[in-house]
Amino acid sequence: MVDNKALTTAEVMAPAELLMHYRRIIEISNQLSSTYDQMSLLKKIVSAAKELIQTETASIMLLDEATGQLRFAIASNLKPSEMEEIVIPIEGSIAGWIVTHGEPRVIEDLAKEQSHYQGVDKKIGFQSRNLLGVPMRTHKRIIGVMQAMNKRDGYRFTDDDVVTLRTLASQAAIAIENARMFQQSDFIAEMVHELRTPLAALKASTALLQRPELPEGKRSDIIGTMKSETERLITLTDDFLNVARLESGRVQLTVEVFDLQKLITESVDVVTHQATAKGIQVIVPQIDLQAEADRGKTKQVLLNLLTNAIKYNRKDGTITVGVQAQQEGEAQFLQIAVTDTGYGISREHQKNMFQKFYRVPTLENVERGTGLGLTICKHIVEAHGGRIWLESEEGVGSTFAFTIPAVEDLA
Ligand code: ADP
């Protein structure tokens, strides 16, 4: 499928031009080891690609392991808000072909190319004429695609262009891998830090229990503490494992058709005791809708949202579960919303809610938690191709909503 004709029409580069070429590449290699800001490095790589290959634009698309789709990490002709909205399908796009085949691709006339994905041009009013794309490889796998589009008028892509873009793409891949490794080590550091608190409490408790003069009443208090700290350790390790598994992209969904009403009732039953203890009433809808998703994982999301709605609710408050069917593009989804009458979350904190370990500072001492529950929910929902979001007003309450695929025929 590679247009080999284009690859062999190499124009010979003047020695001075060639020297400039390699200078730029070496410059970027040097920055690789000294720049920790991934975005500024990717910007430099993309602008070097544009300049050296002499194209109108250059971009990097990364593969989202969970959803199997490509998204822009950077593009010289796109604003961040535009990049966020655009999803490039693997099937039916040239970038998708490059990722699956692991080979470069030159297309001199995109108008004649059926597999060209038109979505981006339509969205931003850009006219793509030709492109050169190469896979981005780390030592383990292909993580995305780097593309240069619209070669200077009257010129064709050359063999040198392919070599240049490949070199820049491998540098970008190293930069991204480095950043991912840093993030991972941050996660491990945070995890160990979180484990230390319950472990220290357990150590102190055992030391106290060993004292022969300890009164009997005190002894049972200490055992109570040990029990709750052990439970906390179990929750923490479960959450850590969940996040690590979901982030590695190794989790497989077991998709089945199931009755959503049943799943909601089952989940509410699990938390009823906790809700009643706080005088909270849970209102459940009467629906007849079938979902097509991983039942166990959908339940995990719903349980997490219900538990939060209890934890961060006021005494004698209410929780309302709402469901509605909705069309998103070609697909049918079910939207499940959990609304509480609790503390609410200010705008400033809302944007961080799905980040790992994030907990609203003012609520940190109200309830115990890991700050990982919503991260886990987001991963699960997005692995299904769904969305999760919140609407909240401080002092009034919050609604957390997510979508999962509905069974094809909603009737
Ligand atoms: P955890 O509850 O274990 O801390 P989550 O990831 O589930 O972790 O939630 C992260 C943070 O978001 C919580 O610590 C809390 O500050 C806030 N939060 C979650 N749900 C609600 C809610 N329904 N109302 C108010 N704040 C909430």
GROMACS .gro file of C-alpha atoms and ligand atoms in nm:
model
  438
    1MET     CA    1   0.000   0.000   0.000
    2VAL     CA    2   0.300   0.230   0.034
    3ASP     CA    3   0.336   0.455  -0.267
    4ASN     CA    4   0.689   0.344  -0.349
    5LYS     CA    5   0.717   0.571  -0.648
    6ALA     CA    6   0.722   0.868  -0.419
    7LEU     CA    7   0.991   0.715  -0.202
    8THR     CA    8   1.234   0.673  -0.488
    9THR     CA    9   1.204   1.019  -0.638
   10ALA     CA   10   1.465   1.148  -0.397
   11GLU     CA   11   1.603   1.487  -0.468
   12VAL     CA   12   1.965   1.524  -0.376
   13MET     CA   13   2.022   1.764  -0.091
   14ALA     CA   14   2.299   2.022  -0.112
   15PRO     CA   15   2.578   1.949   0.144
   16ALA     CA   16   2.506   2.272   0.334
   17GLU     CA   17   2.139   2.184   0.358
   18LEU     CA   18   2.222   1.832   0.471
   19LEU     CA   19   2.450   1.968   0.741
   20MET     CA   20   2.176   2.199   0.868
   21HIS     CA   21   1.942   1.901   0.872
   22TYR     CA   22   2.164   1.691   1.093
   23ARG     CA   23   2.249   1.988   1.314
   24ARG     CA   24   1.882   2.036   1.397
   25ILE     CA   25   1.840   1.666   1.472
   26ILE     CA   26   2.146   1.659   1.700
   27GLU     CA   27   2.019   1.974   1.874
   28ILE     CA   28   1.693   1.798   1.957
   29SER     CA   29   1.874   1.483   2.074
   30ASN     CA   30   2.071   1.697   2.318
   31GLN     CA   31   1.753   1.852   2.452
   32LEU     CA   32   1.602   1.509   2.506
   33SER     CA   33   1.815   1.439   2.808
   34SER     CA   34   1.786   1.786   2.956
   35THR     CA   35   1.417   1.875   2.904
   36TYR     CA   36   1.168   1.729   3.148
   37ASP     CA   37   0.877   1.926   3.011
   38GLN     CA   38   0.737   1.679   2.761
   39MET     CA   39   0.509   1.927   2.586
   40SER     CA   40   0.777   2.183   2.511
   41LEU     CA   41   1.000   1.909   2.372
   42LEU     CA   42   0.723   1.772   2.149
   43LYS     CA   43   0.658   2.127   2.025
   44LYS     CA   44   1.022   2.157   1.924
   45ILE     CA   45   1.018   1.819   1.751
   46VAL     CA   46   0.704   1.904   1.554
   47SER     CA   47   0.834   2.243   1.449
   48ALA     CA   48   1.167   2.087   1.341
   49ALA     CA   49   0.971   1.836   1.131
   50LYS     CA   50   0.778   2.116   0.962
   51GLU     CA   51   1.093   2.310   0.893
   52LEU     CA   52   1.316   2.022   0.774
   53ILE     CA   53   1.057   1.844   0.564
   54GLN     CA   54   0.916   2.175   0.445
   55THR     CA   55   0.551   2.107   0.504
   56GLU     CA   56   0.263   2.325   0.611
   57THR     CA   57   0.194   2.125   0.926
   58ALA     CA   58   0.330   1.842   1.140
   59SER     CA   59   0.161   1.648   1.418
   60ILE     CA   60   0.187   1.363   1.665
   61MET     CA   61  -0.102   1.128   1.737
   62LEU     CA   62  -0.087   0.885   2.026
   63LEU     CA   63  -0.265   0.555   2.064
   64ASP     CA   64  -0.501   0.530   2.359
   65GLU     CA   65  -0.456   0.169   2.470
   66ALA     CA   66  -0.787   0.161   2.653
   67THR     CA   67  -1.007   0.274   2.365
   68GLY     CA   68  -0.785   0.175   2.071
   69GLN     CA   69  -0.827   0.521   1.919
   70LEU     CA   70  -0.575   0.783   1.815
   71ARG     CA   71  -0.572   1.130   1.965
   72PHE     CA   72  -0.357   1.433   1.892
   73ALA     CA   73  -0.078   1.498   2.141
   74ILE     CA   74   0.036   1.798   1.940
   75ALA     CA   75  -0.032   1.948   1.599
   76SER     CA   76   0.117   2.267   1.460
   77ASN     CA   77  -0.219   2.369   1.310
   78LEU     CA   78  -0.455   2.277   1.595
   79LYS     CA   79  -0.553   2.455   1.916
   80PRO     CA   80  -0.551   2.245   2.237
   81SER     CA   81  -0.933   2.260   2.255
   82GLU     CA   82  -0.960   2.129   1.898
   83MET     CA   83  -0.710   1.851   1.968
   84GLU     CA   84  -0.910   1.736   2.269
   85GLU     CA   85  -1.226   1.694   2.064
   86ILE     CA   86  -1.079   1.503   1.772
   87VAL     CA   87  -1.063   1.124   1.782
   88ILE     CA   88  -0.910   0.943   1.486
   89PRO     CA   89  -1.042   0.594   1.421
   90ILE     CA   90  -0.789   0.315   1.363
   91GLU     CA   91  -1.006   0.160   1.096
   92GLY     CA   92  -1.054   0.401   0.811
   93SER     CA   93  -0.762   0.637   0.863
   94ILE     CA   94  -0.410   0.650   0.722
   95ALA     CA   95  -0.266   0.707   1.069
   96GLY     CA   96  -0.449   0.393   1.184
   97TRP     CA   97  -0.294   0.199   0.896
   98ILE     CA   98   0.055   0.319   0.997
   99VAL     CA   99   0.001   0.213   1.359
  100THR     CA  100  -0.127  -0.132   1.270
  101HIS     CA  101   0.131  -0.203   0.996
  102GLY     CA  102   0.426  -0.029   1.163
  103GLU     CA  103   0.546   0.114   0.832
  104PRO     CA  104   0.584   0.465   0.691
  105ARG     CA  105   0.343   0.587   0.430
  106VAL     CA  106   0.368   0.856   0.163
  107ILE     CA  107   0.056   0.980  -0.010
  108GLU     CA  108   0.106   1.237  -0.279
  109ASP     CA  109  -0.260   1.298  -0.354
  110LEU     CA  110  -0.496   1.264  -0.060
  111ALA     CA  111  -0.799   1.350  -0.274
  112LYS     CA  112  -0.755   1.012  -0.447
  113GLU     CA  113  -0.702   0.820  -0.124
  114GLN     CA  114  -1.011   0.646   0.007
  115SER     CA  115  -0.869   0.555   0.344
  116HIS     CA  116  -0.798   0.921   0.430
  117TYR     CA  117  -0.999   1.026   0.736
  118GLN     CA  118  -1.174   1.352   0.646
  119GLY     CA  119  -1.288   1.437   1.000
  120VAL     CA  120  -1.001   1.669   1.091
  121ASP     CA  121  -1.016   1.877   0.771
  122LYS     CA  122  -1.390   1.919   0.810
  123LYS     CA  123  -1.363   2.022   1.171
  124ILE     CA  124  -1.099   2.293   1.129
  125GLY     CA  125  -1.150   2.392   0.765
  126PHE     CA  126  -0.808   2.266   0.655
  127GLN     CA  127  -0.730   2.123   0.316
  128SER     CA  128  -0.484   1.836   0.333
  129ARG     CA  129  -0.322   1.761  -0.003
  130ASN     CA  130  -0.045   1.511   0.069
  131LEU     CA  131   0.124   1.351   0.365
  132LEU     CA  132   0.416   1.157   0.500
  133GLY     CA  133   0.350   0.953   0.814
  134VAL     CA  134   0.577   0.727   1.020
  135PRO     CA  135   0.510   0.504   1.322
  136MET     CA  136   0.644   0.606   1.662
  137ARG     CA  137   0.814   0.316   1.833
  138THR     CA  138   0.943   0.261   2.182
  139HIS     CA  139   1.149  -0.049   2.255
  140LYS     CA  140   0.827  -0.234   2.338
  141ARG     CA  141   0.559  -0.122   2.097
  142ILE     CA  142   0.417   0.134   1.858
  143ILE     CA  143   0.271   0.420   2.058
  144GLY     CA  144   0.152   0.651   1.783
  145VAL     CA  145   0.215   0.824   1.453
  146MET     CA  146   0.401   1.132   1.343
  147GLN     CA  147   0.278   1.303   1.030
  148ALA     CA  148   0.392   1.590   0.808
  149MET     CA  149   0.130   1.733   0.572
  150ASN     CA  150   0.124   1.950   0.261
  151LYS     CA  151   0.475   1.959   0.117
  152ARG     CA  152   0.600   2.287  -0.028
  153ASP     CA  153   0.432   2.348  -0.364
  154GLY     CA  154   0.593   2.170  -0.657
  155TYR     CA  155   0.794   1.927  -0.440
  156ARG     CA  156   0.745   1.562  -0.354
  157PHE     CA  157   0.843   1.376  -0.040
  158THR     CA  158   1.193   1.229  -0.066
  159ASP     CA  159   1.375   0.935   0.091
  160ASP     CA  160   1.560   1.187   0.306
  161ASP     CA  161   1.227   1.319   0.431
  162VAL     CA  162   1.131   0.969   0.543
  163VAL     CA  163   1.462   0.923   0.726
  164THR     CA  164   1.432   1.265   0.890
  165LEU     CA  165   1.076   1.210   1.008
  166ARG     CA  166   1.164   0.862   1.136
  167THR     CA  167   1.452   1.004   1.338
  168LEU     CA  168   1.235   1.280   1.485
  169ALA     CA  169   0.956   1.031   1.556
  170SER     CA  170   1.188   0.804   1.751
  171GLN     CA  171   1.306   1.101   1.955
  172ALA     CA  172   0.947   1.199   2.029
  173ALA     CA  173   0.877   0.838   2.131
  174ILE     CA  174   1.170   0.842   2.376
  175ALA     CA  175   1.049   1.174   2.521
  176ILE     CA  176   0.700   1.031   2.575
  177GLU     CA  177   0.832   0.707   2.725
  178ASN     CA  178   1.053   0.906   2.964
  179ALA     CA  179   0.757   1.115   3.076
  180ARG     CA  180   0.549   0.799   3.132
  181MET     CA  181   0.825   0.647   3.339
  182PHE     CA  182   0.845   0.959   3.554
  183GLN     CA  183   0.471   0.944   3.609
  184GLN     CA  184   0.498   0.580   3.709
  185SER     CA  185   0.768   0.648   3.962
  186ASP     CA  186   0.556   0.933   4.104
  187PHE     CA  187   0.271   0.685   4.140
  188ILE     CA  188   0.491   0.435   4.323
  189ALA     CA  189   0.624   0.706   4.557
  190GLU     CA  190   0.270   0.823   4.635
  191MET     CA  191   0.155   0.466   4.686
  192VAL     CA  192   0.430   0.387   4.935
  193HIS     CA  193   0.355   0.711   5.117
  194GLU     CA  194  -0.014   0.617   5.149
  195LEU     CA  195   0.073   0.270   5.278
  196ARG     CA  196   0.295   0.407   5.551
  197THR     CA  197   0.014   0.563   5.755
  198PRO     CA  198  -0.191   0.247   5.822
  199LEU     CA  199   0.128   0.044   5.863
  200ALA     CA  200   0.258   0.286   6.127
  201ALA     CA  201  -0.079   0.269   6.307
  202LEU     CA  202  -0.064  -0.111   6.304
  203LYS     CA  203   0.291  -0.110   6.438
  204ALA     CA  204   0.198   0.127   6.721
  205SER     CA  205  -0.108  -0.083   6.807
  206THR     CA  206   0.090  -0.408   6.830
  207ALA     CA  207   0.341  -0.238   7.057
  208LEU     CA  208   0.057  -0.123   7.284
  209LEU     CA  209  -0.104  -0.468   7.290
  210GLN     CA  210   0.220  -0.618   7.418
  211ARG     CA  211   0.202  -0.411   7.737
  212PRO     CA  212   0.092  -0.640   8.022
  213GLU     CA  213  -0.059  -0.353   8.224
  214LEU     CA  214  -0.306  -0.262   7.946
  215PRO     CA  215  -0.668  -0.245   8.078
  216GLU     CA  216  -0.917  -0.480   7.908
  217GLY     CA  217  -1.132  -0.193   7.767
  218LYS     CA  218  -0.832  -0.035   7.600
  219ARG     CA  219  -0.738  -0.368   7.447
  220SER     CA  220  -1.063  -0.395   7.251
  221ASP     CA  221  -1.026  -0.031   7.133
  222ILE     CA  222  -0.683  -0.114   6.996
  223ILE     CA  223  -0.811  -0.426   6.824
  224GLY     CA  224  -1.084  -0.210   6.666
  225THR     CA  225  -0.818   0.029   6.533
  226MET     CA  226  -0.615  -0.260   6.397
  227LYS     CA  227  -0.919  -0.396   6.220
  228SER     CA  228  -1.001  -0.066   6.053
  229GLU     CA  229  -0.637  -0.001   5.956
  230THR     CA  230  -0.614  -0.349   5.804
  231GLU     CA  231  -0.931  -0.280   5.606
  232ARG     CA  232  -0.780   0.044   5.489
  233LEU     CA  233  -0.468  -0.139   5.373
  234ILE     CA  234  -0.684  -0.380   5.176
  235THR     CA  235  -0.878  -0.093   5.011
  236LEU     CA  236  -0.556   0.085   4.928
  237THR     CA  237  -0.386  -0.216   4.773
  238ASP     CA  238  -0.702  -0.305   4.578
  239ASP     CA  239  -0.722   0.051   4.441
  240PHE     CA  240  -0.351   0.058   4.353
  241LEU     CA  241  -0.379  -0.272   4.171
  242ASN     CA  242  -0.689  -0.156   3.988
  243VAL     CA  243  -0.527   0.167   3.869
  244ALA     CA  244  -0.203  -0.007   3.769
  245ARG     CA  245  -0.390  -0.275   3.572
  246LEU     CA  246  -0.623  -0.029   3.401
  247GLU     CA  247  -0.337   0.205   3.308
  248SER     CA  248  -0.128  -0.072   3.160
  249GLY     CA  249  -0.409  -0.140   2.913
  250ARG     CA  250  -0.399  -0.510   3.002
  251VAL     CA  251  -0.756  -0.522   3.131
  252GLN     CA  252  -1.002  -0.700   2.908
  253LEU     CA  253  -1.369  -0.615   2.924
  254THR     CA  254  -1.613  -0.902   2.944
  255VAL     CA  255  -1.904  -0.752   2.757
  256GLU     CA  256  -2.254  -0.895   2.798
  257VAL     CA  257  -2.612  -0.777   2.770
  258PHE     CA  258  -2.769  -0.709   3.109
  259ASP     CA  259  -3.069  -0.546   3.269
  260LEU     CA  260  -2.967  -0.207   3.405
  261GLN     CA  261  -3.249  -0.188   3.661
  262LYS     CA  262  -3.127  -0.509   3.822
  263LEU     CA  263  -2.770  -0.383   3.840
  264ILE     CA  264  -2.880  -0.057   4.002
  265THR     CA  265  -3.096  -0.236   4.261
  266GLU     CA  266  -2.813  -0.476   4.341
  267SER     CA  267  -2.564  -0.190   4.385
  268VAL     CA  268  -2.801   0.014   4.602
  269ASP     CA  269  -2.854  -0.295   4.821
  270VAL     CA  270  -2.480  -0.311   4.887
  271VAL     CA  271  -2.471   0.047   5.022
  272THR     CA  272  -2.811   0.058   5.197
  273HIS     CA  273  -2.664  -0.016   5.539
  274GLN     CA  274  -2.410   0.266   5.503
  275ALA     CA  275  -2.678   0.508   5.375
  276THR     CA  276  -2.928   0.424   5.652
  277ALA     CA  277  -2.662   0.479   5.917
  278LYS     CA  278  -2.641   0.841   5.797
  279GLY     CA  279  -3.021   0.878   5.750
  280ILE     CA  280  -2.978   0.904   5.374
  281GLN     CA  281  -3.259   0.805   5.140
  282VAL     CA  282  -3.171   0.653   4.803
  283ILE     CA  283  -3.421   0.706   4.520
  284VAL     CA  284  -3.402   0.456   4.236
  285PRO     CA  285  -3.569   0.486   3.892
  286GLN     CA  286  -3.801   0.229   3.738
  287ILE     CA  287  -3.660   0.151   3.397
  288ASP     CA  288  -3.656  -0.121   3.139
  289LEU     CA  289  -3.325  -0.077   2.959
  290GLN     CA  290  -3.060  -0.324   2.855
  291ALA     CA  291  -2.692  -0.233   2.859
  292GLU     CA  292  -2.416  -0.405   2.665
  293ALA     CA  293  -2.105  -0.367   2.875
  294ASP     CA  294  -1.884  -0.535   3.134
  295ARG     CA  295  -2.138  -0.592   3.411
  296GLY     CA  296  -1.891  -0.632   3.697
  297LYS     CA  297  -1.697  -0.320   3.603
  298THR     CA  298  -2.013  -0.113   3.548
  299LYS     CA  299  -2.121  -0.217   3.898
  300GLN     CA  300  -1.780  -0.111   4.032
  301VAL     CA  301  -1.831   0.239   3.883
  302LEU     CA  302  -2.184   0.271   4.017
  303LEU     CA  303  -2.082   0.148   4.364
  304ASN     CA  304  -1.800   0.398   4.373
  305LEU     CA  305  -2.030   0.688   4.285
  306LEU     CA  306  -2.295   0.573   4.535
  307THR     CA  307  -2.036   0.535   4.812
  308ASN     CA  308  -1.902   0.885   4.741
  309ALA     CA  309  -2.258   1.023   4.735
  310ILE     CA  310  -2.304   0.881   5.087
  311LYS     CA  311  -1.962   0.979   5.218
  312TYR     CA  312  -1.981   1.338   5.097
  313ASN     CA  313  -2.354   1.387   5.165
  314ARG     CA  314  -2.508   1.565   5.461
  315LYS     CA  315  -2.685   1.374   5.737
  316ASP     CA  316  -3.045   1.285   5.637
  317GLY     CA  317  -2.971   1.381   5.278
  318THR     CA  318  -3.093   1.223   4.957
  319ILE     CA  319  -2.934   1.036   4.668
  320THR     CA  320  -3.118   1.014   4.337
  321VAL     CA  321  -3.017   0.772   4.064
  322GLY     CA  322  -3.133   0.878   3.717
  323VAL     CA  323  -3.109   0.693   3.386
  324GLN     CA  324  -3.171   0.802   3.032
  325ALA     CA  325  -3.102   0.661   2.687
  326GLN     CA  326  -2.914   0.876   2.443
  327GLN     CA  327  -2.772   0.868   2.094
  328GLU     CA  328  -2.404   0.959   2.048
  329GLY     CA  329  -2.313   0.963   1.683
  330GLU     CA  330  -2.398   0.620   1.547
  331ALA     CA  331  -2.410   0.447   1.884
  332GLN     CA  332  -2.672   0.426   2.154
  333PHE     CA  333  -2.565   0.487   2.511
  334LEU     CA  334  -2.725   0.480   2.854
  335GLN     CA  335  -2.653   0.769   3.085
  336ILE     CA  336  -2.652   0.693   3.456
  337ALA     CA  337  -2.643   0.986   3.697
  338VAL     CA  338  -2.598   0.984   4.076
  339THR     CA  339  -2.710   1.306   4.243
  340ASP     CA  340  -2.646   1.390   4.608
  341THR     CA  341  -2.739   1.670   4.844
  342GLY     CA  342  -2.395   1.702   4.998
  343TYR     CA  343  -2.102   1.940   5.026
  344GLY     CA  344  -2.070   1.998   4.653
  345ILE     CA  345  -1.743   2.082   4.485
  346SER     CA  346  -1.625   2.429   4.389
  347ARG     CA  347  -1.537   2.505   4.027
  348GLU     CA  348  -1.170   2.531   4.114
  349HIS     CA  349  -1.159   2.168   4.233
  350GLN     CA  350  -1.394   2.021   3.974
  351LYS     CA  351  -1.132   2.008   3.699
  352ASN     CA  352  -0.904   1.786   3.909
  353MET     CA  353  -1.163   1.537   4.021
  354PHE     CA  354  -1.058   1.246   3.798
  355GLN     CA  355  -0.686   1.280   3.863
  356LYS     CA  356  -0.499   1.017   4.059
  357PHE     CA  357  -0.487   1.079   4.436
  358TYR     CA  358  -0.684   1.402   4.407
  359ARG     CA  359  -0.900   1.476   4.709
  360VAL     CA  360  -1.080   1.803   4.773
  361PRO     CA  361  -0.860   1.960   5.044
  362THR     CA  362  -1.154   2.087   5.252
  363LEU     CA  363  -1.310   1.740   5.261
  364GLU     CA  364  -0.993   1.546   5.332
  365ASN     CA  365  -1.062   1.517   5.702
  366VAL     CA  366  -1.436   1.459   5.662
  367GLU     CA  367  -1.396   1.108   5.522
  368ARG     CA  368  -1.123   0.859   5.458
  369GLY     CA  369  -1.035   0.779   5.099
  370THR     CA  370  -0.758   0.715   4.852
  371GLY     CA  371  -0.845   0.966   4.581
  372LEU     CA  372  -0.826   0.678   4.333
  373GLY     CA  373  -1.193   0.579   4.307
  374LEU     CA  374  -1.287   0.833   4.042
  375THR     CA  375  -0.966   0.763   3.843
  376ILE     CA  376  -1.069   0.397   3.834
  377CYS     CA  377  -1.423   0.494   3.725
  378LYS     CA  378  -1.287   0.711   3.443
  379HIS     CA  379  -1.065   0.433   3.311
  380ILE     CA  380  -1.349   0.180   3.317
  381VAL     CA  381  -1.600   0.412   3.148
  382GLU     CA  382  -1.355   0.521   2.878
  383ALA     CA  383  -1.254   0.161   2.808
  384HIS     CA  384  -1.622   0.117   2.709
  385GLY     CA  385  -1.607   0.423   2.481
  386GLY     CA  386  -1.822   0.616   2.730
  387ARG     CA  387  -1.777   0.946   2.915
  388ILE     CA  388  -1.783   1.046   3.282
  389TRP     CA  389  -1.833   1.398   3.415
  390LEU     CA  390  -1.972   1.597   3.705
  391GLU     CA  391  -2.190   1.895   3.773
  392SER     CA  392  -2.176   2.043   4.116
  393GLU     CA  393  -2.256   2.345   4.326
  394GLU     CA  394  -2.083   2.408   4.653
  395GLY     CA  395  -2.318   2.367   4.948
  396VAL     CA  396  -2.596   2.223   4.730
  397GLY     CA  397  -2.470   1.890   4.599
  398SER     CA  398  -2.316   1.707   4.308
  399THR     CA  399  -2.419   1.492   4.015
  400PHE     CA  400  -2.172   1.241   3.877
  401ALA     CA  401  -2.284   1.094   3.545
  402PHE     CA  402  -2.142   0.839   3.306
  403THR     CA  403  -2.241   0.662   2.987
  404ILE     CA  404  -2.209   0.299   2.884
  405PRO     CA  405  -2.316   0.134   2.559
  406ALA     CA  406  -2.680   0.033   2.532
  407VAL     CA  407  -2.777  -0.289   2.363
  408GLU     CA  408  -2.807  -0.215   1.989
  409ASP     CA  409  -3.184  -0.245   1.971
  410LEU     CA  410  -3.329  -0.038   2.257
  411ALA     CA  411  -3.686  -0.159   2.208
  412ADP     P1  412  -1.190   0.897   4.771
  412ADP     O1  413  -1.335   0.914   4.800
  412ADP     O2  414  -1.139   0.761   4.803
  412ADP     O3  415  -1.105   1.007   4.826
  412ADP     P2  416  -1.249   0.937   4.488
  412ADP     O4  417  -1.154   0.932   4.372
  412ADP     O5  418  -1.369   0.853   4.481
  412ADP     O6  419  -1.162   0.905   4.614
  412ADP     O7  420  -1.292   1.089   4.507
  412ADP     C1  421  -1.193   1.189   4.506
  412ADP     C2  422  -1.236   1.309   4.584
  412ADP     O8  423  -1.346   1.373   4.519
  412ADP     C3  424  -1.287   1.280   4.723
  412ADP     O9  425  -1.182   1.274   4.814
  412ADP     C4  426  -1.378   1.400   4.751
  412ADP    O10  427  -1.297   1.508   4.792
  412ADP     C5  428  -1.433   1.432   4.613
  412ADP     N1  429  -1.567   1.375   4.588
  412ADP     C6  430  -1.597   1.258   4.528
  412ADP     N2  431  -1.731   1.240   4.519
  412ADP     C7  432  -1.788   1.347   4.577
  412ADP     C8  433  -1.924   1.390   4.598
  412ADP     N3  434  -2.027   1.315   4.561
  412ADP     N4  435  -1.943   1.510   4.660
  412ADP     C9  436  -1.837   1.587   4.697
  412ADP     N5  437  -1.708   1.552   4.679
  412ADP    C10  438  -1.683   1.436   4.621
   0.00000   0.00000   0.00000
